[in-house]
XYZ file of C-alpha atoms in Angstrom:
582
model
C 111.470 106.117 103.565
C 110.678 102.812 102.626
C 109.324 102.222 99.263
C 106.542 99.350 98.465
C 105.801 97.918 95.108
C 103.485 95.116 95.084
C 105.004 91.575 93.412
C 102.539 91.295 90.920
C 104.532 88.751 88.820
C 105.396 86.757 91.761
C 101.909 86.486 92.610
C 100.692 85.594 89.641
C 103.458 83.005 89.924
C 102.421 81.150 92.779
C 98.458 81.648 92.025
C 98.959 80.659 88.931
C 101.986 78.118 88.298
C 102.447 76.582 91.847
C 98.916 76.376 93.440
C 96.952 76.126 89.929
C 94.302 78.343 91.519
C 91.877 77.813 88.387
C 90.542 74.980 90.373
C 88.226 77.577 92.755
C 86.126 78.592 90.095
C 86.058 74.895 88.115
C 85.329 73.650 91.657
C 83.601 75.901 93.176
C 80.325 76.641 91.670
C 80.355 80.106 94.188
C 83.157 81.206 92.541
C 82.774 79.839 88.990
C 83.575 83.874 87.476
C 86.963 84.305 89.717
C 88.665 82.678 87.376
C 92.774 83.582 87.505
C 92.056 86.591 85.075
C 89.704 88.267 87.174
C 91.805 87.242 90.499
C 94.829 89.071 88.885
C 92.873 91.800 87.494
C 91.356 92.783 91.063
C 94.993 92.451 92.742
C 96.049 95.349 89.831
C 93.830 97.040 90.818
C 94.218 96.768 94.315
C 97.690 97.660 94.501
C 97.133 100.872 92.182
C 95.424 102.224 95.596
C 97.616 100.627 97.596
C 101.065 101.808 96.549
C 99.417 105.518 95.518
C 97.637 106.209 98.660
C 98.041 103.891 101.404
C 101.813 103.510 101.398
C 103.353 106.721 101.372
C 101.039 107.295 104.738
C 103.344 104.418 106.323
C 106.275 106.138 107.685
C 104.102 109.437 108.246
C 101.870 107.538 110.635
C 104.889 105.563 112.197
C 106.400 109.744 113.336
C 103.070 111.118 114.171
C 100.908 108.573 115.589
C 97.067 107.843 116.833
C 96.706 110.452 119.692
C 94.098 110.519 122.880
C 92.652 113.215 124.370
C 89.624 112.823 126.962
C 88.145 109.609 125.340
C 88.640 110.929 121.490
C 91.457 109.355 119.523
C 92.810 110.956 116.583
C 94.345 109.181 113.622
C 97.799 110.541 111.706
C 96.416 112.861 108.996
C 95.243 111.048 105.745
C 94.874 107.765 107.508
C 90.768 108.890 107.423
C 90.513 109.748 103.844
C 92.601 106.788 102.597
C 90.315 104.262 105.061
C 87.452 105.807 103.036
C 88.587 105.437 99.997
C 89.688 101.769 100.559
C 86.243 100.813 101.989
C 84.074 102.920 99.056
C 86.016 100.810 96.364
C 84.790 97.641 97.783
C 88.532 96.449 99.165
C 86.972 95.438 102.600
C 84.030 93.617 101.344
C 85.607 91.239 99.145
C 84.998 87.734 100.125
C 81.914 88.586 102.407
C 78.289 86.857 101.318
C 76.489 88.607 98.737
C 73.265 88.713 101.193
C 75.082 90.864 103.936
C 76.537 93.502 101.289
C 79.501 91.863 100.460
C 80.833 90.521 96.543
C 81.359 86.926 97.361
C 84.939 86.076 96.048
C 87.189 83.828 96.808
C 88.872 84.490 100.789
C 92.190 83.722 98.885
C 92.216 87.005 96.689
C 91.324 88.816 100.294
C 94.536 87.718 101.434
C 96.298 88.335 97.946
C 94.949 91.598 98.949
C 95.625 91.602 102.430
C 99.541 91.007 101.987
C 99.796 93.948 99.356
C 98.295 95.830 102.479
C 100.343 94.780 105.509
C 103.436 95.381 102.805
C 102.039 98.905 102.452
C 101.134 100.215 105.634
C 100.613 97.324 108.211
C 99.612 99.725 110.914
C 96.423 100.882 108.526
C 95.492 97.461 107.312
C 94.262 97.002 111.317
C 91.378 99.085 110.775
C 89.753 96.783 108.311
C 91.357 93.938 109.445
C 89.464 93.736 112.783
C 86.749 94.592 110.868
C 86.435 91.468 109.077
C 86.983 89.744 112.593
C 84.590 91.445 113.792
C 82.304 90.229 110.710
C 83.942 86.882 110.649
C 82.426 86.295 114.504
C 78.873 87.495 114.778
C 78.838 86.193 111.205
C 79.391 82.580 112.686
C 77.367 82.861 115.800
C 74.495 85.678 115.526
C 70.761 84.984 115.188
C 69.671 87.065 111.485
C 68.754 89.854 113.286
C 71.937 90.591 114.479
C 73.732 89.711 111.333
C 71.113 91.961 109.660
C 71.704 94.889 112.229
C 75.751 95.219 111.550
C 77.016 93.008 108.910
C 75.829 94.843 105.792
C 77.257 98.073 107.591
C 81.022 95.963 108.848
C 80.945 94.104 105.370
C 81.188 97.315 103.506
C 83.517 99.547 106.115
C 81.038 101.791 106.522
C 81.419 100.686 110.340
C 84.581 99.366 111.685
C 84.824 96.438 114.163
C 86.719 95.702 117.507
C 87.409 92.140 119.021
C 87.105 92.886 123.037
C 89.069 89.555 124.452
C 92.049 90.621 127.154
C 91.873 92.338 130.465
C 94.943 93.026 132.818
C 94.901 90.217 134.589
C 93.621 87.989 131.452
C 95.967 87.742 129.034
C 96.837 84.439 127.461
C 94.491 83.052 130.179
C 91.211 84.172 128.990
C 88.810 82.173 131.360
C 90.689 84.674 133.910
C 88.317 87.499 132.350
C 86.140 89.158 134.775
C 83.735 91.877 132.530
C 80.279 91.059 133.519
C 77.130 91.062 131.600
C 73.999 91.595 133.727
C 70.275 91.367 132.000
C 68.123 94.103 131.946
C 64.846 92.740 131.315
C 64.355 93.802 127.643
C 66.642 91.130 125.845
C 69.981 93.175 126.370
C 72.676 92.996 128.739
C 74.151 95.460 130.471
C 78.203 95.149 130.710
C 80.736 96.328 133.166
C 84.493 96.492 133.008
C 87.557 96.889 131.257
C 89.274 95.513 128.269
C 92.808 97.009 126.985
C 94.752 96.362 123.663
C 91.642 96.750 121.645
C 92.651 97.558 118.073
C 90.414 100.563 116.881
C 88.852 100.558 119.960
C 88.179 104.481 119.433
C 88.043 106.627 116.587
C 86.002 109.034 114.309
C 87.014 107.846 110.764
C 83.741 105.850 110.824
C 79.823 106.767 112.416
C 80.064 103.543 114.597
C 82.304 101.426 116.205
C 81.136 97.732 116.517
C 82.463 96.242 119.387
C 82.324 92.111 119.794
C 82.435 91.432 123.529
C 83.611 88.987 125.852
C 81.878 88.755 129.255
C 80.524 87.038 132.366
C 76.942 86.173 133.222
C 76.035 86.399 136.604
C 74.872 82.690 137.264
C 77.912 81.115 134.759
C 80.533 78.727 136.092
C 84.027 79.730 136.538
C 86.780 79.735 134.110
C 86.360 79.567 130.139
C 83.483 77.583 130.470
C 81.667 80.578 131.908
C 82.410 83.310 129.232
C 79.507 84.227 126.625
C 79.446 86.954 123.561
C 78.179 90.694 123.311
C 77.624 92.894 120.417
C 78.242 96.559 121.987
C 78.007 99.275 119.429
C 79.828 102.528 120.443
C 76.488 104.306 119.335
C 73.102 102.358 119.881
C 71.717 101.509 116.846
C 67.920 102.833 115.416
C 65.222 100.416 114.935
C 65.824 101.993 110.720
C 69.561 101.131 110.758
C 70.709 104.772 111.884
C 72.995 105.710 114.438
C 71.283 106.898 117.540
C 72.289 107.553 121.093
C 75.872 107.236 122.204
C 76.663 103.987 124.543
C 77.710 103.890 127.928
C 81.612 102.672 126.915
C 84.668 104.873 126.384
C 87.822 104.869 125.986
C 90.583 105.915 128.751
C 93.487 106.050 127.014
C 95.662 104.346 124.382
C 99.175 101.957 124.137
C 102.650 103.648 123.996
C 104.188 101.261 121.924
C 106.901 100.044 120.060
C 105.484 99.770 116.728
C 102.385 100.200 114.566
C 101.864 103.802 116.336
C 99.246 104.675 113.441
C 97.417 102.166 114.878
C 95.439 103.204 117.851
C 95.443 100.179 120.907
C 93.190 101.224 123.123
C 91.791 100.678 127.193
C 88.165 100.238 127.144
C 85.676 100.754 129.521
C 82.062 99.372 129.778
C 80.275 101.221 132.446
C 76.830 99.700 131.780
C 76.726 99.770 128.314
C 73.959 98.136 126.401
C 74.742 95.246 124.628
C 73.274 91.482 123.094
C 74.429 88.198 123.869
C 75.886 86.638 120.077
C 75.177 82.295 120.565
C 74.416 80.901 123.572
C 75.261 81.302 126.705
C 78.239 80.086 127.741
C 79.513 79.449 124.650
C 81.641 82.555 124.084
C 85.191 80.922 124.272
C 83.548 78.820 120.944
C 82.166 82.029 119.222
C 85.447 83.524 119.902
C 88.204 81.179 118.023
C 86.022 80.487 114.731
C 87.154 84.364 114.449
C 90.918 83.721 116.052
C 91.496 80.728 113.938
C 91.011 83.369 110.737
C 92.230 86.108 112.723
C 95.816 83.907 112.937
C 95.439 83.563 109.303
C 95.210 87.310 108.856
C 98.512 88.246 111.356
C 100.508 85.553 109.112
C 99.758 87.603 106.301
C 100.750 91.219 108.008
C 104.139 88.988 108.783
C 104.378 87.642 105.401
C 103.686 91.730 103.848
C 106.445 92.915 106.476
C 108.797 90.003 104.679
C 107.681 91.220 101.458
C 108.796 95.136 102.594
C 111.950 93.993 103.757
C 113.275 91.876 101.027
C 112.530 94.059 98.439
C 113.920 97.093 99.410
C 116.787 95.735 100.764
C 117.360 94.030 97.057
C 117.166 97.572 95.927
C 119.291 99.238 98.262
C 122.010 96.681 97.868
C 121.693 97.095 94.170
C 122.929 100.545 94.394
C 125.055 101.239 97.360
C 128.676 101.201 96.683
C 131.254 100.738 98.961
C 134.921 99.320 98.449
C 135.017 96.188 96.031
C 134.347 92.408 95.858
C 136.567 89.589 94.734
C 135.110 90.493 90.916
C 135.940 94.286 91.144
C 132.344 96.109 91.657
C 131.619 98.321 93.962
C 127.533 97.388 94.916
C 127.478 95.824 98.256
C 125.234 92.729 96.748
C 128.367 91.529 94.674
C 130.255 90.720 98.315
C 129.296 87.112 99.472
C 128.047 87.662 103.044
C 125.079 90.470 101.824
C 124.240 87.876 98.716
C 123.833 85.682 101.540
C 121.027 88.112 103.475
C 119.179 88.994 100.478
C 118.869 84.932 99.722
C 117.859 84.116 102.824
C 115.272 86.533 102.283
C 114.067 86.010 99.423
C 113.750 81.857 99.845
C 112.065 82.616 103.606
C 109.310 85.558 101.446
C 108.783 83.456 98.632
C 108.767 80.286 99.736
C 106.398 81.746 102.812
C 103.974 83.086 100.140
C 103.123 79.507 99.087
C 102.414 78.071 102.901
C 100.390 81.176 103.149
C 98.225 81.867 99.947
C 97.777 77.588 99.534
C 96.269 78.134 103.123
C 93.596 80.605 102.154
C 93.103 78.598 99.217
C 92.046 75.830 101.352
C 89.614 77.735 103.897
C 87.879 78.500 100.785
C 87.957 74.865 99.383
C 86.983 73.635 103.608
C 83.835 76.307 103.111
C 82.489 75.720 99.591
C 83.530 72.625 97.789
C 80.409 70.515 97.050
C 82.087 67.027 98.346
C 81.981 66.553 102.005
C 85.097 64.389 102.051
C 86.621 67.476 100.229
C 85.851 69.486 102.610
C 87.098 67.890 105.425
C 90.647 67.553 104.176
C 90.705 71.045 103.146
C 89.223 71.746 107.025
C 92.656 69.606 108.083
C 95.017 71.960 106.417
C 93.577 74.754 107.961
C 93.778 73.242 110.910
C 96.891 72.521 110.440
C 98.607 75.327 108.694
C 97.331 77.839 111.146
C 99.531 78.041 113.477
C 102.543 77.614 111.050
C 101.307 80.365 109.011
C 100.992 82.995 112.082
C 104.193 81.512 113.725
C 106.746 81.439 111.226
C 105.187 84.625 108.795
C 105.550 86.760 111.766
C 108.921 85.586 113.254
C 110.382 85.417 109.656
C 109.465 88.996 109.695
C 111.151 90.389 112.685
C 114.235 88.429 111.757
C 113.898 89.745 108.104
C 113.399 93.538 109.105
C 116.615 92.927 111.434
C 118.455 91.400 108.461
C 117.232 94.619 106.371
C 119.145 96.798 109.025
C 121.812 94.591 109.014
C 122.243 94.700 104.719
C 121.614 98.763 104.785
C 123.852 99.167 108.080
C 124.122 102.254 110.190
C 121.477 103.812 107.507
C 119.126 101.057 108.582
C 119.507 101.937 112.215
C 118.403 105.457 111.627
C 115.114 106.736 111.189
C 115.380 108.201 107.616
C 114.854 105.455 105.174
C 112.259 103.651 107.134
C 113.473 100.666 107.576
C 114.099 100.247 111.134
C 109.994 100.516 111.136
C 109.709 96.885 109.790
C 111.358 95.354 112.764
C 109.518 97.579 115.201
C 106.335 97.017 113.542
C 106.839 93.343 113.044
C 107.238 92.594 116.964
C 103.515 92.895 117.615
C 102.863 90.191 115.181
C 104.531 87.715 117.126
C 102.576 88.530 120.501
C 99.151 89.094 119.204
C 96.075 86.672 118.299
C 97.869 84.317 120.725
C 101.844 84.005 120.972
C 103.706 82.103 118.686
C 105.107 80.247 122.180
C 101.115 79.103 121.905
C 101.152 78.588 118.792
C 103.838 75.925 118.532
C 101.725 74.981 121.990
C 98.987 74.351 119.851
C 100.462 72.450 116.973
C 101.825 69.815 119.571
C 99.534 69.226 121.967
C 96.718 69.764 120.078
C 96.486 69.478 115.818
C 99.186 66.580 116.137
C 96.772 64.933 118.251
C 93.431 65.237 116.294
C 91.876 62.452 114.648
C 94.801 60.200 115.697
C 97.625 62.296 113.859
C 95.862 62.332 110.502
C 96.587 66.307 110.201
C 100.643 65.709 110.020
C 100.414 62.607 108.237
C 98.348 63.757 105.093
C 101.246 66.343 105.160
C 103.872 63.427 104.666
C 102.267 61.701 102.368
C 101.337 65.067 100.355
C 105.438 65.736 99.929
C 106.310 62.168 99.418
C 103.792 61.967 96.443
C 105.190 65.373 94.818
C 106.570 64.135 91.365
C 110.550 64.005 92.281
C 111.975 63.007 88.897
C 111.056 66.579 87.063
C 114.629 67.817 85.997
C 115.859 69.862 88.123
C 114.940 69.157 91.456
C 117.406 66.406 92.222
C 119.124 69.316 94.289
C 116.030 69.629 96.263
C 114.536 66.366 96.829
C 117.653 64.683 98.661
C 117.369 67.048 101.203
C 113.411 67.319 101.985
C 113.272 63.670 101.938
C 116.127 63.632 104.395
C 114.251 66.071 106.556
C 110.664 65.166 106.190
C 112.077 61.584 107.686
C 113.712 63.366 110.658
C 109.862 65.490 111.145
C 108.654 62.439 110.450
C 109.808 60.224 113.298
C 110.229 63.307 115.547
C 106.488 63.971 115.683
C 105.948 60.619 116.711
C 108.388 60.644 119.460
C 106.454 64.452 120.569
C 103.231 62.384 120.287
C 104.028 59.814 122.432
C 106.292 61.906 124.891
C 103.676 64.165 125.569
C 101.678 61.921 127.459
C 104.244 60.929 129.844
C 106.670 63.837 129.639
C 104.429 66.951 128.821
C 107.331 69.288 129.560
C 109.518 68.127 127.128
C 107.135 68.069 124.311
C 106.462 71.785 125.621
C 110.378 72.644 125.555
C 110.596 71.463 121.912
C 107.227 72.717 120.680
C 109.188 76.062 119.098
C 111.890 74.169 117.296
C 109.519 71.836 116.220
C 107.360 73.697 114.829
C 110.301 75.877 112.769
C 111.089 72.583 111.742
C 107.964 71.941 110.699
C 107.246 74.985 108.594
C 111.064 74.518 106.996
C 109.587 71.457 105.696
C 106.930 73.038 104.130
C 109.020 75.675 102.786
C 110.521 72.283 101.105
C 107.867 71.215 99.428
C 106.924 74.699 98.348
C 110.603 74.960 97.106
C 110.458 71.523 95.242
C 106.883 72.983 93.222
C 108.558 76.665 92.505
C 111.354 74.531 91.309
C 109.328 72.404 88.376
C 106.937 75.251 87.405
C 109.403 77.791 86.845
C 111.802 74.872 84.441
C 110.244 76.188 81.290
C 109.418 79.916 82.191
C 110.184 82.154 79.488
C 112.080 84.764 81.781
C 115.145 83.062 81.712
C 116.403 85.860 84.487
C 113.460 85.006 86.793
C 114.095 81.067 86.021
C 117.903 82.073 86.622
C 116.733 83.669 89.849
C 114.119 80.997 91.107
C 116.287 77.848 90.756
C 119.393 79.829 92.333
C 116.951 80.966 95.471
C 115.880 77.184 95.793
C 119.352 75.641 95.555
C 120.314 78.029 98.493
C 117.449 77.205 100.334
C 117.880 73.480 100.067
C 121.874 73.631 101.255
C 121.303 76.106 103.654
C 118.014 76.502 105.376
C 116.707 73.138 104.746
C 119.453 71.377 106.914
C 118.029 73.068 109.859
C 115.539 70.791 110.193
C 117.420 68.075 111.434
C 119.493 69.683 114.138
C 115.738 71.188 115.350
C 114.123 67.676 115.281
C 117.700 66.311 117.725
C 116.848 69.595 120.225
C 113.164 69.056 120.264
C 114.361 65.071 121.371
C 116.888 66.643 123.710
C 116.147 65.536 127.805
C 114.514 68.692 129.866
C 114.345 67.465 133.610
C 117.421 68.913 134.549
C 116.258 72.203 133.141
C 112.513 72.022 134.631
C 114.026 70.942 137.957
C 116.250 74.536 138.251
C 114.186 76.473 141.109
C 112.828 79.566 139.942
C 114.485 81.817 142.372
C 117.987 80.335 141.336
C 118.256 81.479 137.777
């Protein structure tokens, strides 16, 4: 099976040398005790669970799978324990506020965190993760008795959380959604219909189920203007904070899928269950993506763990397998050319994906707590901004990456017994859910290239053009991200003009441009690895950093400019083609 080790020294790396992550507690007066020492003391600690317990439960869970059975769902065996003992050592409640049972650190060492887990067991880190969703939503839009009622309970694990969005005829289109939410007199609603791929939407690991709702008033307009919020606990809950009666919601059966079978995806149904409106009414599609926008977040980290999985056990299994020999006379596959080639490509998409990634969370938490307003609302831009290139190019980089780990272990990879042919199946689903990646790059275009008159992209350019270039050595480096950040450049100015006269095209390039895009990044991420790691005192992991970054700036970053010509490329001709002719 495959094996999971968490990076700790490449973590510290890019906490500590790259993103100088000191600055949240010298900033921050929340977080003035997570300094780095305590940040990297926590992670230790984190992954002593996580590789003992929660990892060798992976490929188990993958064979045997959540099962149904008359509305009960049963989790692969251990996956109950190990949730407990993940939630009773405080893993869930991390960065939730102090006042609703949670320790109040920094969201970036959740995601440190988070990673470790989706390396581990990706399938199991659902259960908490739509948890904090869950948290994340009612936290953002409930009156204080609501967040009293179920946050200190979700905060802690103790209950685990559900986020009710698509029905079978609203997918993607979620103003399509037709679950209805009728009052009863008393301050609760009472709601009817059917959800399916709920995450966690049934199990017994936990007393309660919390599930965050989205439904239909009788008198609301059509369309996602229309749709309002519901807290629907799977058991009502006692004026004292116990568990009382069970609710009128079940679930009829669970997803076959292709991946994450631990996992249990579940149909809901709401036959009059009781529930209360979260915000106004009306205002549910709003309610809904302050949670997606962190819930993207979160599925860019399960695609940058999946990376992390891949790379380093096909390093390791290249290390050792032996067949014929290479130009220099060994026998370990990694000494031929075209496997070094895999593993680099690898390792410069994992580690240079790390930095886009953790410099993300490091600015929600900067966009939520930094006591300068103007602070703030740069932080809020990159966020903005980095959202959709974190979920988009984590999770594809992930699918591609598990392939490439089939590819480097061969037919060995294909079958079932070392594990690894679970990466790419498990890494699909990351690519589909919290919004497709198609949307994603959607979203980037038409939307965060457009807000406040293009200020999101250009901060961006102006951040990589004012990166110190003349550090020995990143001469290597800086020729080509300069070269490319001019093509990204001028090619998001040609997507923000074209898309007001020629929407289609803008929509035909969005997925190149936004690979484009996040290449970029991976640039500037390269160029910073680059100068921290000059005077490291490993002079293997120097050695090993520098060689990564001079393959990723000949081969990878030249992408970029053969993306920006096809996202420029005409599209009539290919909108024109009648449907029924292809």
């Amino acid at each position: 099976m495959a094996t999971y080790k968490a990076p700790l020294r490449e973590i510290g790396f890019v906490l500590n040398d790259v993103l100088n992550v000191e600055q949240l507690s010298k900033q921050l007066p929340l977080f003035a005790e997570a300094t780095p020492d305590t940040l990297m003391g926590l992670a230790e600690e984190a992954a002593k669970l996580i590789e003992n317990i929660i990892a060798p439960l992976n490929q188990p869970g993958d064979i045997n799978g959540a099962t149904w059975k008359a509305g009960e769902v049963t989790v692969p065996k251990g996956l109950g324990e190990a949730y407990r003992q993940y939630a009773e050592a405080g893993w869930v409640s991390l960065c939730n506020p102090t006042e609703y049972d949670g320790q109040g650190l920094p969201y970036t060492l959740a995601k440190v965190v988070e990673e470790m887990l989706c390396s581990a067991n990706v399938a199991f880190a659902l259960y908490p993760g739509l948890t904090t969703g869950c948290f994340e939503a009612i936290l953002a839009s409930g009156d204080e008795a609501t967040k009293q009622t179920y946050l200190p309970k979700l905060s802690t694990g103790e209950w685990t959380g559900t986020m009710c969005i698509t029905e079978p005829g609203a997918g993607s289109d979620v103003g399509a959604a037709k679950t209805k939410a009728s009052p009863n007199g008393d301050g609760s609603y009472s709601i009817e219909g059917g959800k399916i791929f709920i995450t966690s939407g049934e199990h017994t690991m936990v007393p309660n189920i919390i599930h965050f709702v989205l439904a239909r008033l009788p008198d609301s307009p059509p369309g996602v203007k229309g749709l309002s919020t519901f807290v629907v606990p799977k058991f009502l809950v006692n004026a004292d904070g116990s568990v009382g009666e069970r609710n009128r919601l079940e679930c009829v059966g669970i997803e076959h899928k292709m991946g994450i079978h631990a996992s249990c995806t579940c149909q809901m149904q709401f036959n009059g269950a009781q529930g209360w409106i979260v915000g106004k009414p009306n205002e549910g599609i709003q309610n809904m993506f302050v949670m997606m926008n962190l819930a993207r977040i979160m599925v860019g980290f399960q695609g940058l763990g999946q990376c992390e999985l891949a790379t380093q056990n096909a390093i390791a299994y290249a290390r050792d397998r032996r067949q014929g020999r290479a130009s220099n006379g060994k026998a370990e596959i990694i000494e031929f050319p075209d496997v070094r080639r895999m593993l680099l490509t690898m390792k410069a998409t994992t580690e240079g994906a790390r930095v886009m990634a953790y410099e993300t969370a490091m600015y929600v938490d900067i966009a939520h707590h930094h006591p300068d307003a103007a602070v703030r609302e740069e932080a809020q831009d990159w966020v903005d901004l980095n959202t959709p290139l974190v979920k988009s190019f984590c999770t594809d980089s992930a699918v591609d990456l598990g392939s490439t780990a089939i590819q480097v272990y061969g037919g060995h990879g294909f079958v079932r017994d070392h594990g690894i042919e679970q990466i790419a199946r498990d890494s699909k689903i990351l690519c589909l859910y919290e919004g497709t990646n198609g949307i994603q790059a959607m979203d980037l275009v038409r939307r965060k290239l457009m807000l406040h008159d293009g200020r999101l992209a250009q901060r961006f350019f102006a951040k990589v053009r004012s990166e110190n270039q003349s550090d020995a050595p990143v001469g290597f480096l800086v020729r080509p991200l300069m070269k490319a950040i001019e093509a990204l450049e001028n090619t998001t100015a040609w997507l923000r003009e074209s898309y007001k006269t020629h929407p289609d095209a803008a929509g035909f390039g969005a997925v190149d441009y936004l690979r484009a895009f996040a290449l970029c990044y991976l640039g500037y991420n390269w160029l910073r690895m680059a100068k921290a790691v000059n005077h490291h005192s490993d002079e293997g992991y120097r050695q090993s950093k520098l060689v990564t970054a001079e393959f990723f700036a000949s081969r990878m970053l030249p992408q970029v400019l053969t993306l920006c010509d096809n996202v420029k490329t005409p599209v009539e001709s290919l909108m024109k083609l009648d449907a029924a002719n292809f």
